[in-house]
Every structure is written in structure tokens, then in C-alpha cells.
GROMACS .gro file of C-alpha atoms in nm:
model
  190
    1MET     CA    1   3.120   1.911   6.380
    2LYS     CA    2   2.838   1.888   6.123
    3LYS     CA    3   3.076   1.735   5.869
    4LEU     CA    4   3.189   1.474   6.122
    5ILE     CA    5   2.830   1.379   6.203
    6ALA     CA    6   2.740   1.367   5.832
    7LEU     CA    7   3.042   1.146   5.763
    8LEU     CA    8   2.955   0.914   6.052
    9LEU     CA    9   2.594   0.884   5.936
   10SER     CA   10   2.708   0.814   5.579
   11VAL     CA   11   2.938   0.536   5.699
   12LEU     CA   12   2.661   0.385   5.912
   13LEU     CA   13   2.420   0.396   5.618
   14ALA     CA   14   2.674   0.228   5.392
   15LEU     CA   15   2.745  -0.048   5.645
   16THR     CA   16   2.385  -0.126   5.732
   17SER     CA   17   2.081  -0.233   5.546
   18MET     CA   18   1.775  -0.370   5.724
   19ALA     CA   19   1.741  -0.279   6.090
   20PRO     CA   20   1.458  -0.057   6.210
   21ALA     CA   21   1.571   0.279   6.339
   22TYR     CA   22   1.407   0.261   6.679
   23ALA     CA   23   1.569   0.440   6.968
   24ALA     CA   24   1.733   0.135   7.128
   25LYS     CA   25   1.921  -0.052   6.853
   26PRO     CA   26   1.868   0.085   6.502
   27TYR     CA   27   2.119  -0.141   6.326
   28LEU     CA   28   2.212  -0.508   6.318
   29GLU     CA   29   2.556  -0.613   6.423
   30ASN     CA   30   2.784  -0.684   6.128
   31GLN     CA   31   2.721  -1.053   6.064
   32ASN     CA   32   2.801  -1.253   5.751
   33PHE     CA   33   2.601  -1.549   5.624
   34SER     CA   34   2.707  -1.811   5.372
   35ILE     CA   35   2.466  -2.069   5.233
   36GLU     CA   36   2.462  -2.312   4.944
   37ALA     CA   37   2.158  -2.343   4.720
   38SER     CA   38   2.068  -2.498   4.387
   39ILE     CA   39   1.955  -2.295   4.086
   40ASP     CA   40   1.605  -2.437   4.142
   41GLU     CA   41   1.596  -2.278   4.488
   42LEU     CA   42   1.736  -1.952   4.354
   43ALA     CA   43   1.499  -1.931   4.058
   44ASP     CA   44   1.260  -1.793   4.317
   45GLY     CA   45   1.543  -1.658   4.529
   46ILE     CA   46   1.646  -1.671   4.890
   47THR     CA   47   1.492  -1.437   5.143
   48PHE     CA   48   1.621  -1.316   5.477
   49ALA     CA   49   1.392  -1.146   5.730
   50ILE     CA   50   1.484  -0.907   6.008
   51ILE     CA   51   1.295  -1.011   6.321
   52GLN     CA   52   1.242  -0.753   6.595
   53GLU     CA   53   1.200  -0.885   6.950
   54ALA     CA   54   0.982  -0.716   7.213
   55ASP     CA   55   1.296  -0.570   7.376
   56GLY     CA   56   1.401  -0.410   7.045
   57SER     CA   57   1.683  -0.655   6.969
   58LEU     CA   58   1.713  -0.784   6.614
   59THR     CA   59   1.790  -1.121   6.460
   60VAL     CA   60   1.814  -1.242   6.101
   61GLN     CA   61   1.627  -1.550   5.986
   62LYS     CA   62   1.640  -1.727   5.649
   63ILE     CA   63   1.285  -1.780   5.527
   64GLU     CA   64   1.215  -2.131   5.399
   65GLN     CA   65   0.930  -2.156   5.147
   66SER     CA   66   0.765  -1.832   5.265
   67ASP     CA   67   0.736  -1.959   5.624
   68ILE     CA   68   0.858  -1.748   5.915
   69ALA     CA   69   0.855  -1.893   6.266
   70LEU     CA   70   0.756  -1.599   6.489
   71GLN     CA   71   0.691  -1.589   6.861
   72ALA     CA   72   0.402  -1.380   6.997
   73ASN     CA   73   0.635  -1.092   7.092
   74GLN     CA   74   0.816  -1.074   6.754
   75ARG     CA   75   0.743  -0.896   6.428
   76VAL     CA   76   0.899  -0.886   6.082
   77ALA     CA   77   1.051  -0.540   6.034
   78GLY     CA   78   1.151  -0.605   5.672
   79THR     CA   79   1.281  -0.855   5.418
   80PHE     CA   80   1.536  -0.862   5.137
   81HIS     CA   81   1.512  -1.128   4.867
   82CYS     CA   82   1.778  -1.186   4.600
   83GLY     CA   83   1.763  -1.450   4.328
   84LEU     CA   84   1.938  -1.559   4.009
   85THR     CA   85   1.762  -1.638   3.683
   86TYR     CA   86   1.991  -1.846   3.457
   87HIS     CA   87   1.932  -1.873   3.082
   88LYS     CA   88   2.116  -2.199   3.005
   89ASN     CA   89   2.090  -2.189   2.624
   90ALA     CA   90   2.240  -1.840   2.608
   91SER     CA   91   2.483  -1.878   2.904
   92THR     CA   92   2.344  -1.555   3.049
   93ALA     CA   93   2.173  -1.467   3.375
   94HIS     CA   94   2.033  -1.176   3.572
   95ILE     CA   95   1.993  -1.107   3.942
   96HIS     CA   96   1.647  -1.006   4.065
   97TRP     CA   97   1.559  -0.860   4.404
   98THR     CA   98   1.259  -0.766   4.619
   99ALA     CA   99   1.251  -0.568   4.943
  100THR     CA  100   0.958  -0.531   5.182
  101SER     CA  101   0.893  -0.304   5.476
  102SER     CA  102   0.646  -0.035   5.576
  103GLN     CA  103   0.648   0.277   5.351
  104ILE     CA  104   0.973   0.216   5.160
  105THR     CA  105   1.159   0.528   5.049
  106GLY     CA  106   1.472   0.366   4.906
  107VAL     CA  107   1.657   0.039   4.843
  108ARG     CA  108   2.033   0.000   4.802
  109ALA     CA  109   2.265  -0.298   4.778
  110ARG     CA  110   2.574  -0.410   4.594
  111VAL     CA  111   2.500  -0.741   4.420
  112TYR     CA  112   2.740  -0.967   4.236
  113CYS     CA  113   2.789  -1.296   4.053
  114LYS     CA  114   3.135  -1.451   4.022
  115PRO     CA  115   3.310  -1.785   3.963
  116THR     CA  116   3.356  -2.018   4.259
  117TYR     CA  117   3.712  -2.129   4.186
  118VAL     CA  118   4.037  -2.034   4.011
  119ILE     CA  119   4.062  -2.325   3.764
  120GLY     CA  120   3.979  -2.208   3.413
  121GLY     CA  121   3.969  -1.841   3.501
  122ASP     CA  122   4.056  -1.562   3.738
  123TYR     CA  123   3.866  -1.584   4.070
  124GLY     CA  124   3.875  -1.206   4.096
  125ASN     CA  125   3.672  -1.155   3.778
  126TYR     CA  126   3.303  -1.092   3.830
  127PHE     CA  127   3.035  -1.182   3.579
  128PHE     CA  128   2.832  -0.900   3.734
  129TYR     CA  129   2.918  -0.648   4.005
  130GLY     CA  130   2.694  -0.348   4.054
  131ASP     CA  131   2.473  -0.141   4.277
  132ILE     CA  132   2.098  -0.156   4.329
  133ASP     CA  133   1.997   0.202   4.392
  134GLU     CA  134   1.729   0.270   4.136
  135TYR     CA  135   1.436   0.264   4.380
  136ARG     CA  136   1.356   0.597   4.544
  137ASP     CA  137   1.017   0.721   4.662
  138LEU     CA  138   1.053   0.994   4.922
  139ASN     CA  139   0.681   0.975   5.005
  140GLY     CA  140   0.701   0.604   5.094
  141ARG     CA  141   0.384   0.515   4.906
  142TYR     CA  142   0.463   0.143   4.872
  143ASN     CA  143   0.556  -0.145   5.103
  144THR     CA  144   0.732  -0.349   4.831
  145ALA     CA  145   1.009  -0.259   4.588
  146SER     CA  146   1.169  -0.484   4.326
  147GLY     CA  147   1.400  -0.482   4.028
  148ALA     CA  148   1.652  -0.679   3.825
  149THR     CA  149   1.994  -0.631   3.676
  150ASP     CA  150   2.059  -0.643   3.304
  151ASP     CA  151   2.152  -0.983   3.164
  152PHE     CA  152   2.520  -1.071   3.193
  153ASP     CA  153   2.732  -1.350   3.042
  154ILE     CA  154   2.842  -1.654   3.242
  155ASP     CA  155   3.127  -1.872   3.115
  156SER     CA  156   2.982  -2.179   2.946
  157GLY     CA  157   3.073  -2.508   3.108
  158LEU     CA  158   3.062  -2.376   3.465
  159LYS     CA  159   2.873  -2.594   3.711
  160LYS     CA  160   2.853  -2.340   3.996
  161VAL     CA  161   2.872  -1.966   4.056
  162ASN     CA  162   2.862  -1.748   4.366
  163ILE     CA  163   2.605  -1.472   4.400
  164GLY     CA  164   2.581  -1.235   4.690
  165TRP     CA  165   2.523  -0.889   4.821
  166THR     CA  166   2.684  -0.640   5.054
  167SER     CA  167   2.563  -0.313   5.206
  168ALA     CA  168   2.196  -0.395   5.151
  169SER     CA  169   1.962  -0.136   5.301
  170VAL     CA  170   1.595  -0.051   5.288
  171SER     CA  171   1.495   0.299   5.400
  172THR     CA  172   1.147   0.370   5.530
  173VAL     CA  173   0.944   0.675   5.634
  174ARG     CA  174   0.908   0.581   6.002
  175GLY     CA  175   1.162   0.305   6.060
  176GLY     CA  176   1.470   0.476   5.919
  177THR     CA  177   1.722   0.244   5.758
  178LEU     CA  178   1.682  -0.133   5.787
  179ALA     CA  179   2.009  -0.327   5.747
  180LEU     CA  180   2.086  -0.677   5.623
  181PRO     CA  181   2.418  -0.857   5.668
  182ALA     CA  182   2.628  -0.944   5.366
  183SER     CA  183   2.549  -1.280   5.210
  184ILE     CA  184   2.711  -1.505   4.951
  185ASP     CA  185   2.542  -1.810   4.799
  186THR     CA  186   2.684  -2.092   4.587
  187ILE     CA  187   2.449  -2.185   4.305
  188GLU     CA  188   2.458  -2.496   4.089
  189LEU     CA  189   2.393  -2.417   3.722
  190ASN     CA  190   2.200  -2.711   3.573
   0.00000   0.00000   0.00000
């Protein structure tokens, strides 16, 4: 029975990422978001916030220019920000990320960058595909965590790439695991 519970909890942790672990609804429903952004927008990144309503229900909101439209009975339970820095002269890039919540103990996500189309290459090939799991602080001393991938090559001549994440989660001392839906963004490389 303990193994079954441990397996179930492991699966839930892998599938979720930014939903406060309050008694009513600790995880967001599995939603997917797809947006298109220019490299100028993504130089600073795109941020999604988890908004908790007074009744405990959760919604996800894209934050535009650091503005969040909150009602009096809402609060931001956490955020996850992912951006791409493109080095045009070297045809390289790296993905950077920032997570916020109260007393963060860990951050995990699978981030990637890949071509947007088949012409000139294999759509299945990724320029970068890897896990963010380097942040761990069991005491939860900080409310912000950030990091970046190593630089990776991008085929020269490409005008657009896709970046995204899956299984993003931020763990906290009091809130448990906060979950964020998977996201993929199309970025113009200028």
C-alpha cells in the first residue's frame, strides 16, 4: 500500500507544477497554453502566474509587463518565468528561468528549444532539451529562485524557434507543490 501511495504521489508531482497544496484543490487541471512572442518579448521572458480565488480554485494568467489584474479576493500563489536569450552573431542561445513563491524548497521543469518546421531539418531534433532541477533548499530560506541553461547552438538562417516547458513545479515549505501547465512559445529570431 505504501508503494502504491508513493507511486501515486510521484506521478502527481511529475504532472503538476504550480498549484498551492491547500486542502481543497492542491493542483491545477492539466491545461496547455500556446502563445507566439517575438525575441524582444522573450529577452525578458514570459511569465505565468497562478491565481488563487477565495474559494481555493486556481486559474493561470499570463502577466503582461509585470502587471497582474487581481480582484480583492485573489492572491498570487506563485509564478514561473521562462525566457530565451539569443546570441545572433554566434547562433547560440540559452534559456533562463525564475520562479517565485513563499519559502521555495525546490524548482523543477523540463525546458526545450526546437525548430518550428520540417523544411531544412528534422522537426524531432531539439536544439536543447533538459531538466531544471538544480535548485533545492529544504529550509525554504528564499522566495525567488532562478537559473539558466548552458548555451546551445541554433541552426543559422532560422527565423523562428519554439521554446517551452513541461512538468514545471515549485515546491514550498507551507504550500506544497505549485503546478504550472505546459507551455510552448514561438519566437522570432531577429
